[in-house]
XYZ file of C-alpha atoms in Angstrom:
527
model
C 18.501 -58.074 45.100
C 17.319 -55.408 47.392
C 16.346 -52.209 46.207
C 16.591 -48.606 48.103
C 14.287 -46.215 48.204
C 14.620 -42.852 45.885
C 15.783 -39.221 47.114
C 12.481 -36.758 46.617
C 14.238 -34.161 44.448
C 14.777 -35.542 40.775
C 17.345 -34.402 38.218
C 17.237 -35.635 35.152
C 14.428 -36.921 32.179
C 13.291 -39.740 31.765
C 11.488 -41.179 28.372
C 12.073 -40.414 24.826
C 9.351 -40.100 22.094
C 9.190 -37.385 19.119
C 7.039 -34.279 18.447
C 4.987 -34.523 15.191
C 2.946 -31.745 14.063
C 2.140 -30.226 17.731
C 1.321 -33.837 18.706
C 2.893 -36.960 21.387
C 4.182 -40.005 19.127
C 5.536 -42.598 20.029
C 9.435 -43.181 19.525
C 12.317 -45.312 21.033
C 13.537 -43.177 23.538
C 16.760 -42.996 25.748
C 17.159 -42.040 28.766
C 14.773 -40.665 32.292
C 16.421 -37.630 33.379
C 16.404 -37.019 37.177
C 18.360 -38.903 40.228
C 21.292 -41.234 39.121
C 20.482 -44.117 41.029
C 21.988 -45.789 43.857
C 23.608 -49.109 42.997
C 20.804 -51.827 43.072
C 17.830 -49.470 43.125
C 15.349 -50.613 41.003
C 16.866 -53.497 39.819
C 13.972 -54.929 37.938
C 14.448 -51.813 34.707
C 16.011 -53.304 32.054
C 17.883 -51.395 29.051
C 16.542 -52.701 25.910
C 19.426 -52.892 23.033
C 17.586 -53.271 19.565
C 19.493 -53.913 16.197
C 23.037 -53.441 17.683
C 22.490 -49.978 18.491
C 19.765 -48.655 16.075
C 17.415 -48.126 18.485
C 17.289 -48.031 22.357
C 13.921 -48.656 24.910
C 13.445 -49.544 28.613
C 11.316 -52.213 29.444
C 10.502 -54.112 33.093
C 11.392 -57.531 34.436
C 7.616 -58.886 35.735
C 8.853 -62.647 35.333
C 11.963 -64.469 35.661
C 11.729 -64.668 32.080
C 9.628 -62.091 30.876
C 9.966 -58.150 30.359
C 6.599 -55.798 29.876
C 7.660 -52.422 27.990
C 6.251 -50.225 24.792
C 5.220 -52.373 21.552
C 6.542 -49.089 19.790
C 9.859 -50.005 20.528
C 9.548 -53.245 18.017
C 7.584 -51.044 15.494
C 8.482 -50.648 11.843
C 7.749 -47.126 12.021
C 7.027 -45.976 15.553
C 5.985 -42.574 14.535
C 2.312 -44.274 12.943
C 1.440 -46.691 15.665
C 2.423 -49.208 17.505
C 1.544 -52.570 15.747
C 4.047 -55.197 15.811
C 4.217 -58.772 14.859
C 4.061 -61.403 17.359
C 7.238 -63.474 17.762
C 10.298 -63.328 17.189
C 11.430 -59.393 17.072
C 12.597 -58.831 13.367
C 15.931 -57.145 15.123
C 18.123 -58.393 17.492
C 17.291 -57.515 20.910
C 19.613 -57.787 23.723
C 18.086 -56.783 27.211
C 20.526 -55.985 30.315
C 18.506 -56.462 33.428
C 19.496 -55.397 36.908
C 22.972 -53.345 35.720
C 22.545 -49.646 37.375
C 25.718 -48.846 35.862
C 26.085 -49.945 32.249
C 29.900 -49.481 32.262
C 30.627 -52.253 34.973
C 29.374 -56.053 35.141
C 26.710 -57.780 36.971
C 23.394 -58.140 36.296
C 21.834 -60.592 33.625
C 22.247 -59.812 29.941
C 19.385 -62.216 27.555
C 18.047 -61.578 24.262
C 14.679 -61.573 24.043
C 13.088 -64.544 21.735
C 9.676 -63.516 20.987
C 7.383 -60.964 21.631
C 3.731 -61.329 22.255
C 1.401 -57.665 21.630
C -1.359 -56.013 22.921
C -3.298 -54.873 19.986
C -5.247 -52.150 22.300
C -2.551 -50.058 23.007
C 1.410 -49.832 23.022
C 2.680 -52.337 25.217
C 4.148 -55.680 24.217
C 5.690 -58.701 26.390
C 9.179 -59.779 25.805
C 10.698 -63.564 26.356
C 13.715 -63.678 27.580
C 16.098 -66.488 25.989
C 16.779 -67.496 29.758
C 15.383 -66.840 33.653
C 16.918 -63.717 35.727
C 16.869 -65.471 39.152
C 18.874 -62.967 41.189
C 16.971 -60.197 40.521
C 13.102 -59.785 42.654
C 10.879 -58.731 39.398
C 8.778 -55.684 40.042
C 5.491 -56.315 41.075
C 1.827 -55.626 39.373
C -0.513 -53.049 40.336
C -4.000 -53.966 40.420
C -5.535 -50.815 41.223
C -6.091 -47.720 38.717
C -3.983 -44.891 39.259
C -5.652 -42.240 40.873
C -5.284 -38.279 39.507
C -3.063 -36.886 41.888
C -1.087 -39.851 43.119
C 2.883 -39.870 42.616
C 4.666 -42.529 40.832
C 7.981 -42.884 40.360
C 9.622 -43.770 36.586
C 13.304 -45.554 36.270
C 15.519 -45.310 32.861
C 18.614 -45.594 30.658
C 17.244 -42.577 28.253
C 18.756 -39.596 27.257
C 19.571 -37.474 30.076
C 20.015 -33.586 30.771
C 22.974 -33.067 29.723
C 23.849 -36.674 28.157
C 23.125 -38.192 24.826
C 23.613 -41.684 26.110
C 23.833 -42.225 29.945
C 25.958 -45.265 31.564
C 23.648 -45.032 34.407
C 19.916 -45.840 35.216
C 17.921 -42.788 36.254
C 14.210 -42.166 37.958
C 12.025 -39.245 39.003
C 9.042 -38.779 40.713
C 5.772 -38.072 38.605
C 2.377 -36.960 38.986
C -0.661 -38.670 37.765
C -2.559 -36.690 35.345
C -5.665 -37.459 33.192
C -6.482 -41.260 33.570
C -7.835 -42.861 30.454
C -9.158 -46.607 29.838
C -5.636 -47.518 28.306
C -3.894 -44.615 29.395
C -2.334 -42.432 32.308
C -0.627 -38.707 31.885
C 2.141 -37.971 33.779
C 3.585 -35.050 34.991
C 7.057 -33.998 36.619
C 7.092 -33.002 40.147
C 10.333 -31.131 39.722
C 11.428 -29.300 36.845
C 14.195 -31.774 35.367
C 11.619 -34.549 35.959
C 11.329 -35.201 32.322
C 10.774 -38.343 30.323
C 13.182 -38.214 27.473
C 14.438 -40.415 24.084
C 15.299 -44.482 25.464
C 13.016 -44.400 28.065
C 10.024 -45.394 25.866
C 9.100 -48.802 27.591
C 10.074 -47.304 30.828
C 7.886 -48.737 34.112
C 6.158 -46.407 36.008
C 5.552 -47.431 39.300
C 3.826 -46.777 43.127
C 5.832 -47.391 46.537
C 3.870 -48.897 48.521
C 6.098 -49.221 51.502
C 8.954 -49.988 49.477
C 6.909 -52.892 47.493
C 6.576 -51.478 44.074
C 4.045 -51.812 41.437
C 4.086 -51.461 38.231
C 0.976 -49.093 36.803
C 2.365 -48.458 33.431
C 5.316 -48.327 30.713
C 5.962 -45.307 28.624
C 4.532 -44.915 25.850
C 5.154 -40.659 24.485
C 6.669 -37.871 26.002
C 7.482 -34.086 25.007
C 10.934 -34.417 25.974
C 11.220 -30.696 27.220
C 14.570 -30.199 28.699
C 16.274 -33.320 27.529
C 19.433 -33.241 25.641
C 19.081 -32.109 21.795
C 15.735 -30.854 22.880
C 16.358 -27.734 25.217
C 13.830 -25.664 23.519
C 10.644 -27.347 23.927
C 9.030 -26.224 27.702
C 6.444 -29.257 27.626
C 7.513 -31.594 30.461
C 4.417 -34.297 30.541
C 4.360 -37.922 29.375
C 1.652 -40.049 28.519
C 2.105 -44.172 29.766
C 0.230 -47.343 28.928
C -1.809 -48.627 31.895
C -0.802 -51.765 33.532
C -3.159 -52.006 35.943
C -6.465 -53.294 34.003
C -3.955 -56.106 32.269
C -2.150 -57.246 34.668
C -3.999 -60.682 34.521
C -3.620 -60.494 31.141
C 0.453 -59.874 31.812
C 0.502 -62.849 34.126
C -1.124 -64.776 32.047
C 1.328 -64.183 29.453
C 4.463 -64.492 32.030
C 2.772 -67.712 33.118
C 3.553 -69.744 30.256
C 7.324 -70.794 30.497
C 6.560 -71.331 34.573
C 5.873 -74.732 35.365
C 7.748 -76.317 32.110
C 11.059 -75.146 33.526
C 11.228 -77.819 35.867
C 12.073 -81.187 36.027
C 8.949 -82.772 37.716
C 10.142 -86.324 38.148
C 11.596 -84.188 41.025
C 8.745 -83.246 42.679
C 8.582 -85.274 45.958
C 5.843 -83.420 47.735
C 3.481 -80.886 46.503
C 1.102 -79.228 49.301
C -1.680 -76.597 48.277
C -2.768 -73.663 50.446
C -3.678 -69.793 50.589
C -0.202 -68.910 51.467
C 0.471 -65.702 49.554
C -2.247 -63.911 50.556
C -5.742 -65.308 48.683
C -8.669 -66.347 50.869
C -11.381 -68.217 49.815
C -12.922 -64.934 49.433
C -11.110 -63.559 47.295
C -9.871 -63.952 43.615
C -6.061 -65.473 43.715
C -6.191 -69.205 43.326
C -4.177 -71.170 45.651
C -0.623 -71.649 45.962
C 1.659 -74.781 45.516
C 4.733 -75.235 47.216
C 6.797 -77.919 46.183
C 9.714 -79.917 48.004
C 12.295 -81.493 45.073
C 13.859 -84.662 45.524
C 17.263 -82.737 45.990
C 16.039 -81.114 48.923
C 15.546 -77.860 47.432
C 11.750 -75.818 47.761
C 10.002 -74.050 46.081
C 6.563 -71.968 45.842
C 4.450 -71.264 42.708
C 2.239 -68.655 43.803
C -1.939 -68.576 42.806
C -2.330 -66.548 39.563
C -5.180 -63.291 39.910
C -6.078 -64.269 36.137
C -8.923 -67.063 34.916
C -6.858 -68.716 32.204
C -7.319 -72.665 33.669
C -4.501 -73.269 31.654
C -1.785 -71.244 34.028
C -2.876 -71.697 37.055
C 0.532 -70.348 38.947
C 2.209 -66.634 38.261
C 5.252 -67.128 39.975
C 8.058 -69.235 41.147
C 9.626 -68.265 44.418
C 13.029 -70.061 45.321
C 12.348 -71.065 49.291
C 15.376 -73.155 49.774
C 18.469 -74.658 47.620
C 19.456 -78.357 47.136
C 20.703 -80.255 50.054
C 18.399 -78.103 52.835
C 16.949 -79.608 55.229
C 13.319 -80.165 53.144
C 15.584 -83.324 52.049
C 14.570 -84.680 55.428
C 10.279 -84.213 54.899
C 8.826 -87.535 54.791
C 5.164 -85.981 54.369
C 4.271 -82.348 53.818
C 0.332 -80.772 53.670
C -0.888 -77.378 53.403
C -3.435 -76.090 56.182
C -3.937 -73.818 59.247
C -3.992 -74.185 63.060
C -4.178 -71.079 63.868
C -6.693 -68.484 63.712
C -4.802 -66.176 61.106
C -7.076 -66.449 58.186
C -3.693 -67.854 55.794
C -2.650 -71.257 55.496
C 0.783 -72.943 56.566
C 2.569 -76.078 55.980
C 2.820 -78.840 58.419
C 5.539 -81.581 57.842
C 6.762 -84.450 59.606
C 9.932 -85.117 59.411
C 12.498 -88.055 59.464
C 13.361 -88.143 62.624
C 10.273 -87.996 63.927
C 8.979 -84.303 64.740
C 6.133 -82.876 63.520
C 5.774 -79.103 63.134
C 4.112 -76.409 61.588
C 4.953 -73.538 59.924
C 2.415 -70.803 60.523
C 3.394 -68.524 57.612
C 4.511 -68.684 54.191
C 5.593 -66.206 51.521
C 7.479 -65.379 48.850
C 10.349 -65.209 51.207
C 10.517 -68.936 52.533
C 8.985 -70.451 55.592
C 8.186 -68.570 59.092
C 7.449 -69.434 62.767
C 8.201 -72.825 63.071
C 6.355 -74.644 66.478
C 6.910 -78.422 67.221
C 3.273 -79.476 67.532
C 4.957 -83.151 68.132
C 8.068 -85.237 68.363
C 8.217 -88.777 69.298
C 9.751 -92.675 67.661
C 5.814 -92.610 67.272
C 5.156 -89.889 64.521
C 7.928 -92.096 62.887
C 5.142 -94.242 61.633
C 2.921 -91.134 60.215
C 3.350 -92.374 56.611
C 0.806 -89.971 54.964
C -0.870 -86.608 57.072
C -3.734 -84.110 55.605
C -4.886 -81.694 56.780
C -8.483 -79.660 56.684
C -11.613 -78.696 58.144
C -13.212 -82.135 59.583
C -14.578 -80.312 62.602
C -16.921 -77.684 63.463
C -14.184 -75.645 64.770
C -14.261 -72.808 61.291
C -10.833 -71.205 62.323
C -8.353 -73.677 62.512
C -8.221 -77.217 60.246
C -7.777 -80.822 61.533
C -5.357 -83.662 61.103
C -5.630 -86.364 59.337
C -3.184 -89.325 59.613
C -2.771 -92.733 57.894
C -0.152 -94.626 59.907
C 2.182 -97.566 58.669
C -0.088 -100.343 60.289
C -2.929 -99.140 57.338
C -4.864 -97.082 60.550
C -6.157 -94.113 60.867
C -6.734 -90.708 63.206
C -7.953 -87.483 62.989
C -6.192 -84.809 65.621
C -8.883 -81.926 66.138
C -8.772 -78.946 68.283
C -5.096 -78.612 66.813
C -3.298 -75.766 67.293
C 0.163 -74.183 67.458
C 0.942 -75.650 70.907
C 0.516 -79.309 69.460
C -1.881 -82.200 68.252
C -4.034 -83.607 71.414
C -7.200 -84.670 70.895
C -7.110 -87.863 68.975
C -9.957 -89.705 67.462
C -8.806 -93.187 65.384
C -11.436 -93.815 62.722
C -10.232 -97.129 61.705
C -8.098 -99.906 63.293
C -4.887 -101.472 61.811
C -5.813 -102.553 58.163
C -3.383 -104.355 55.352
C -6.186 -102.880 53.215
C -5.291 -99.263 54.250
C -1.779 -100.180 53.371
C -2.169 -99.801 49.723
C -2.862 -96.179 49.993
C -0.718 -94.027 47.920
C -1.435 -90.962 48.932
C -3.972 -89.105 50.744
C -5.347 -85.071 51.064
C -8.211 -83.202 51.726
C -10.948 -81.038 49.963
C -14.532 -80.014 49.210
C -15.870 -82.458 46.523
C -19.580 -82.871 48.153
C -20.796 -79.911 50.021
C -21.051 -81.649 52.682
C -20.094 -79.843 56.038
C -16.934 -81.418 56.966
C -14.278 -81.723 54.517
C -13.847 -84.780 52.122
C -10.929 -87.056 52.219
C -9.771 -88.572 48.917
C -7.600 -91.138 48.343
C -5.474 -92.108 45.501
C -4.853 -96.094 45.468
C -1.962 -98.304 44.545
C -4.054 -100.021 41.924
C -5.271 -96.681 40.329
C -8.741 -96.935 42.644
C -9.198 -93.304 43.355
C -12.104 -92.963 46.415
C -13.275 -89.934 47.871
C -14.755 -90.391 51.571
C -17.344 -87.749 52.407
C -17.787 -85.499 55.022
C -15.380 -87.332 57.227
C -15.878 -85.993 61.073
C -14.471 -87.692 64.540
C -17.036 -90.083 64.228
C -15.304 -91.807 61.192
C -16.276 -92.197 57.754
C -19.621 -92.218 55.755
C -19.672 -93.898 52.762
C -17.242 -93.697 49.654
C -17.533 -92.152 46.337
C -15.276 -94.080 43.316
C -14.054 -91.172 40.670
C -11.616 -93.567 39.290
C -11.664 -97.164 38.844
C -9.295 -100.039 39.546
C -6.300 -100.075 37.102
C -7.137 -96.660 35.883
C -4.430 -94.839 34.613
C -4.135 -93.208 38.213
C -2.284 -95.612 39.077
C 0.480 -93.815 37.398
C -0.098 -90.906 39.669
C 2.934 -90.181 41.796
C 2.064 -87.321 44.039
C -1.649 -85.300 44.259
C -2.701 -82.436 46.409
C -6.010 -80.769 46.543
C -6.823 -77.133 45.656
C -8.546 -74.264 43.709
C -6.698 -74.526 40.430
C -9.233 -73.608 37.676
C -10.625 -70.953 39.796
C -11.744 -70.097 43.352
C -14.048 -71.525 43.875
C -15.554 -75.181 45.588
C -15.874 -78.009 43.902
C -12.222 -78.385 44.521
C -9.689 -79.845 42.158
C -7.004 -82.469 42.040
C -3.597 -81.807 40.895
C -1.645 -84.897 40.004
C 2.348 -85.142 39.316
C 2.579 -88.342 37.091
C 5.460 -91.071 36.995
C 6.719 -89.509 33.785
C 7.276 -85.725 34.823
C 3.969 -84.719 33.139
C 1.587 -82.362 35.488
C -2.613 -82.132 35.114
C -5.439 -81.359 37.150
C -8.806 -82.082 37.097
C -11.583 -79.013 38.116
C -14.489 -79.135 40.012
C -14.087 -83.068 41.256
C -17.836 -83.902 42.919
C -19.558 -86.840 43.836
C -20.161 -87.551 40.211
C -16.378 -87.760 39.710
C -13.738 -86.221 37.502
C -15.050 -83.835 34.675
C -11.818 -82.980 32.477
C -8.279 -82.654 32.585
C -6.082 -79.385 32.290
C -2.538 -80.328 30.993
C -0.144 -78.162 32.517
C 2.849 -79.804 31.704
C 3.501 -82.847 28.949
């Protein structure tokens, strides 16, 4: 769901909290007065409904299933702190996500299931008893806020002149004092107020109309907002985002990958498609093609947990596409654009390339081949075999058990080709193939996961052919159970690589930092 962008004048409050002697503490509040917004806008605020009525908060949708907003909000007494229990919320707690106007339908409505605290300052996660999947979940900030810098905060608190509001409302806000778990906000109009229900509220930058959560509120003076008319202090005080967000992901990143059914998973290709870099901190994406045809891509978490190595699931395309028609997918690049792609050859015979992938689906398709001959590709790779550092090579094991590397690949096709082995029944009994950095070697390794449950990894393959082989798993190892593997940074970014492996039963592992020695550990990520 598309949001719009917000009008610069505000008009009504936003966050609730109570007054106690001269002081800011924390209390569910109701509603951000300011702008009424447009229909859509800001679709990830959600109004929190605790105990059937007794109390009211605003929280954030940061995960198809998850919600960030103030741990006050669940407190027994919010007034002395904000400690709260984790699990499930001692009240019932309905959340309505995505519903600018609370008086008509759409949306999602969910209760939340459990709750899981900070105990550093007043924020808490909320699970959601099911995903929101039509509604694009805000994104995290990972820089500080800076003093100075406007943000913009959305609510269902009290209002102006409104003790409960039907409508979501936002303002624009100034950032104050900056604090290690805190940010102070002021209004940059004077009915730019944060009033009672909008404790929990997001606070977030527009970045050119990307936003990013930087906080959720946590007290406010309420000056202005209805019931309150005599107080003159305007300012709010949030709980940062920013400094946790791997902690939030990490958190969101639990319920991700057990969702799905993974029998399903025909192909699974790894690559920097979302925007990491082998210098950078994201680990790599995985983009998945279903046995119903449908795609999808489980974007590289910023976090270290090994244990959730994904923080999102983005829907590329429904059952029955045409991903139903991939016979062999791998992630890599041949171009010179610093992000990787996916290259597939398809059914009828075509192999293409697209060179860009995001959250959105795929982009820029070229045909780099199509002939009765790419028919017999039955397994492709691709990586850096070469010299050439900007663009990766192609790997193919053909249905006579042969094998070719394409280099100097780019967007306008595959031409130079170098066969490293003849026609062999031997080659036949490959299961499935990919590429990675196991040996530090200067070309990339090839590994190769056996019918039998041999598992080999060929190092520093070039044009010249292979030199030597490595065994990481032995014949009739359990590998043999291993229906689909792909190569990546999982466990972190860095090189030794690891192998991700989809087994015959649904259950999903990988093992980090694969070298010459062989496997060290597994990471069970679902089963």
């Amino acid at each position: 769901m598309s949001v719009r962008r917000p009008r610069a004048t505000l008009a009504a409050g936003l966050l609730t909290s109570t007054v106690m002697a001269g002081l800011l503490t924390a209390a569910p509040a109701h509603a951000v007065v300011g702008t009424a917004t447009k229909e859509g806008s800001y679709a990830f605020t959600a109004k929190l409904d605790i105990g059937g009525g007794e109390r009211s908060c605003t929280a954030a949708l940061v995960e198809q299933q998850w919600l960030v907003t103030a741990a006050s909000c669940f407190a027994d007494n919010p007034e002395q702190g904000f400690t709260v229990a984790a699990g499930a919320p001692k009240l019932k707690t309905v959340a309505t996500i995505g519903r600018t106007d609370l008086t008509r339908d759409g949306g999602t409505t969910a209760n939340v299931v459990e709750l899981v605290p900070r105990t550093d300052r007043d924020m808490v996660m909320a699970k959601l008893d099911k995903r929101v999947t039509d509604i694009a979940p805000v994104n995290l900030g990972l820089s500080a806020p800076q003093q100075g810098e406007d943000v913009f905060i959305s609510g269902y608190g009290r209002a102006k002149d409104e003790w409960v509001p039907d409508r979501l409302h936002y303002a624009k806000f100034g950032v104050g004092a900056v604090k290690d778990t805190t940010v102070g906000l002021d209004g940059k109009a004077d009915n730019a107020v944060v009033c009672q229900g909008d404790t929990g509220a997001p606070a977030f930058r527009d970045v050119g109309g990307r936003y990013e959560l930087v906080g959720v509120n946590s007290r406010s003076w309420q000056g202005g907002c209805f019931g309150n008319e005599d107080e003159k202090r305007k300012g709010a005080v949030d709980t940062r985002a920013d400094d946790i967000a791997g902690w939030i992901q990490s958190v969101s990143s639990r319920t991700l990958l057990e969702r799905a059914n993974w029998k399903n998973a025909k192909h699974l290709a790894s690559g920097y498609f979302t925007g990491g870099s082998a210098g950078g901190k994201r680990r790599m994406d995985l983009f998945v093609v279903w046995a119903d045809g449908s795609a999808s891509l489980y974007q590289g978490a910023d976090h270290n947990d090994p244990k959730y190595p994904f923080s999102a699931e983005h829907k590329i395309a429904n059952a029955g596409s045409y991903w139903k028609d991939a016979r062999a997918v791998t992630g890599g690049s041949f171009t010179s654009s610093g992000s990787d792609g996916i290259t597939v050859r398809w059914a009828s015979g075509k192999l293409s390339t697209y060179t860009h992938v995001d959250q959105n689906g795929v982009h820029d398709e070229k045909a780099l081949a199509y002939s009765d001959t790419w028919k017999r590709a039955r397994l492709i790779t691709a990586g850096r075999y070469t010299a050439n550092a900007l663009r990766d090579d192609l790997l193919v094991l053909w249905d006579d058990g042969s094998t070719s590397m394409y280099s100097d690949t780019d967007t306008n096709g595959v031409r130079k080709e170098s066969q490293l082995t003849n026609a062999d029944k031997g080659w036949q009994n490959a299961a499935q193939i990919s590429s990675g950095e196991f040996t530090g070697k200067k070309t990339a390794d090839l590994v190769i996961r056996w019918n039998d449950g041999d598992t080999t990894v060929f190092p520093g393959v070039d044009t010249a052919g292979y030199h030597g082989r490595t065994r990481i798993r032995p014949v009739d190892s359990a590998w043999k159970n291993g229906q689909v593997l792909t190569v990546g940074a999982f466990a972190a970014n860095i090189r030794p690589n690891d192998i991700l492996i989809r087994w015959n039963d649904g259950n999903v592992s990988y093992y980090p930092g694969v070298d010459a020695e062989g496997t060290h550990g597994e990471v069970q990520l679902v089963g």
